[in-house]
Amino acid sequence: PYSLSCLGSLRRTRQYQRRYEWEGSPMLMKARVAAERIDRLGSGITGYELMAPVPNPDKVICVGMNYVDHCTEQGFPIPTEPIIFSKFSSTVCGPTADVVFDSRLTQQMDFEVEMVIVVGKEAKNVTRDAAMSYVAGYTVAHDVSARDWQLKRNGGQWLVGKTMDTFCPTGPAIVTRDAVDAHKLGIRCRLNGETVQDSNTDHVR
């Protein structure tokens, strides 16, 4: 199975997630206190499963070929307009979950690390100036692909090659937008302990 190396966190309910995303620093302090208590307990906590921070998203909207170095690596020209595709909600799983490989479906499974922008409230017809007020924060995801279905079958449409079950391990935590500079984040993917992608969000176009 494929997995991303990330920091850990425990499962939160949707209500707790919304409070964490929008209450900012006071809620972050509560989360740190909870984390310290967990550290003190050490190995006494067993039998839990690390879940995606947004386990059942209404939509997963993706932008393809938006890293300059990834375009160069794949031998693709840099797009002049965004390439938009989606993943089904059933692709989303926890950051340490196994990605299911079924050789009857694909022979060209591939990895791809992505920064995720978490939209925290309903949005429609949003102006560019107001866009960031809808962003709750950021997390990381593994955009797993079946390249044969994405590029060689299904008429060249990406959907089937991107939306097989477990094809989007996500998390483990959401970082609020005021905590980081989203344009200068290191982003990397490790496969079986080996770094196979190492980029930065300042390469996004």
XYZ file of C-alpha atoms in Angstrom, residues 59-186:
128
model
C -17.117 17.752 -3.268
C -13.468 17.086 -4.022
C -12.513 19.518 -6.786
C -9.012 19.136 -8.202
C -6.689 21.118 -10.461
C -4.401 19.072 -12.679
C -0.915 19.837 -13.963
C -0.586 22.959 -11.812
C 2.992 22.366 -10.569
C 5.630 23.472 -13.044
C 8.099 20.782 -11.936
C 5.437 18.060 -12.197
C 4.620 19.111 -15.766
C 8.312 18.919 -16.618
C 8.644 15.520 -14.905
C 5.693 14.119 -16.900
C 6.761 15.764 -20.170
C 3.546 17.791 -20.400
C 3.320 21.418 -21.527
C 2.332 23.875 -18.785
C -1.435 24.492 -19.230
C -2.588 27.987 -20.121
C -5.966 27.322 -18.442
C -6.677 25.249 -15.311
C -7.414 21.547 -15.848
C -10.338 20.831 -13.513
C -11.414 17.334 -12.482
C -13.019 15.748 -9.438
C -12.784 12.776 -7.121
C -15.757 10.997 -5.567
C -16.255 11.241 -1.808
C -15.646 7.468 -1.632
C -11.991 8.053 -2.550
C -11.337 9.889 0.742
C -9.782 7.878 3.568
C -7.421 8.437 6.476
C -3.749 9.350 6.013
C -2.505 5.919 7.090
C -5.226 3.886 5.372
C -4.264 1.245 2.828
C -4.787 2.212 -0.796
C -6.483 -0.706 -2.509
C -4.630 -2.022 -5.555
C -6.699 -4.295 -7.773
C -4.713 -5.687 -10.694
C -7.971 -6.542 -12.454
C -8.730 -2.821 -12.715
C -5.371 -1.152 -13.300
C -1.750 -1.973 -14.054
C -0.503 1.615 -13.749
C -1.183 2.846 -10.238
C 0.707 6.043 -9.450
C 1.354 8.420 -6.543
C 1.052 12.207 -6.363
C 1.166 14.422 -3.271
C -1.131 17.460 -3.176
C -1.840 20.418 -0.920
C -5.572 20.598 -0.131
C -7.493 23.837 0.315
C -10.367 23.200 2.728
C -13.426 25.339 1.975
C -15.186 25.907 5.279
C -18.560 27.287 4.247
C -20.962 27.212 1.334
C -19.691 29.225 -1.603
C -21.087 30.221 -4.992
C -20.225 33.038 -7.397
C -17.448 34.195 -5.069
C -15.313 37.115 -6.189
C -11.557 36.797 -6.253
C -11.203 39.416 -3.514
C -13.545 37.496 -1.185
C -12.254 33.997 -1.955
C -9.881 33.611 0.992
C -12.641 34.358 3.504
C -14.155 30.993 2.529
C -10.939 29.063 3.170
C -10.888 27.285 6.541
C -7.335 26.040 6.134
C -5.061 23.526 4.462
C -4.209 19.862 4.670
C -2.359 17.307 2.557
C -3.622 14.491 0.356
C -2.361 11.636 -1.770
C -3.873 11.960 -5.251
C -3.665 8.313 -6.317
C -4.203 7.664 -10.031
C -4.760 4.722 -12.327
C -2.755 6.179 -15.208
C -3.990 3.639 -17.759
C -7.602 4.677 -17.111
C -6.697 8.347 -16.829
C -4.654 8.682 -20.000
C -5.216 5.677 -22.268
C -8.793 4.517 -21.726
C -12.255 6.011 -21.219
C -11.798 8.446 -24.099
C -9.049 10.349 -22.320
C -11.348 11.540 -19.528
C -9.628 11.575 -16.140
C -12.600 10.718 -13.913
C -12.378 6.896 -13.768
C -8.604 6.934 -13.276
C -8.929 9.301 -10.314
C -11.998 8.063 -8.456
C -11.450 4.446 -7.464
C -12.114 3.717 -3.784
C -9.330 4.819 -1.375
C -7.649 6.930 -4.066
C -7.473 10.015 -1.816
C -5.828 9.478 1.605
C -6.114 12.831 3.377
C -4.863 14.530 6.522
C -4.272 14.062 9.331
C -5.009 17.648 10.393
C -6.260 20.954 9.051
C -3.885 23.902 9.519
C -5.714 27.223 9.725
C -4.985 29.665 6.932
C -3.428 32.232 9.292
C -0.876 29.696 10.558
C 1.143 29.221 7.348
C 2.105 30.918 4.098
C 0.363 28.622 1.620
C 2.621 29.832 -1.193
C 5.844 28.629 0.458
C 5.168 25.134 1.770
C 7.400 22.136 1.219
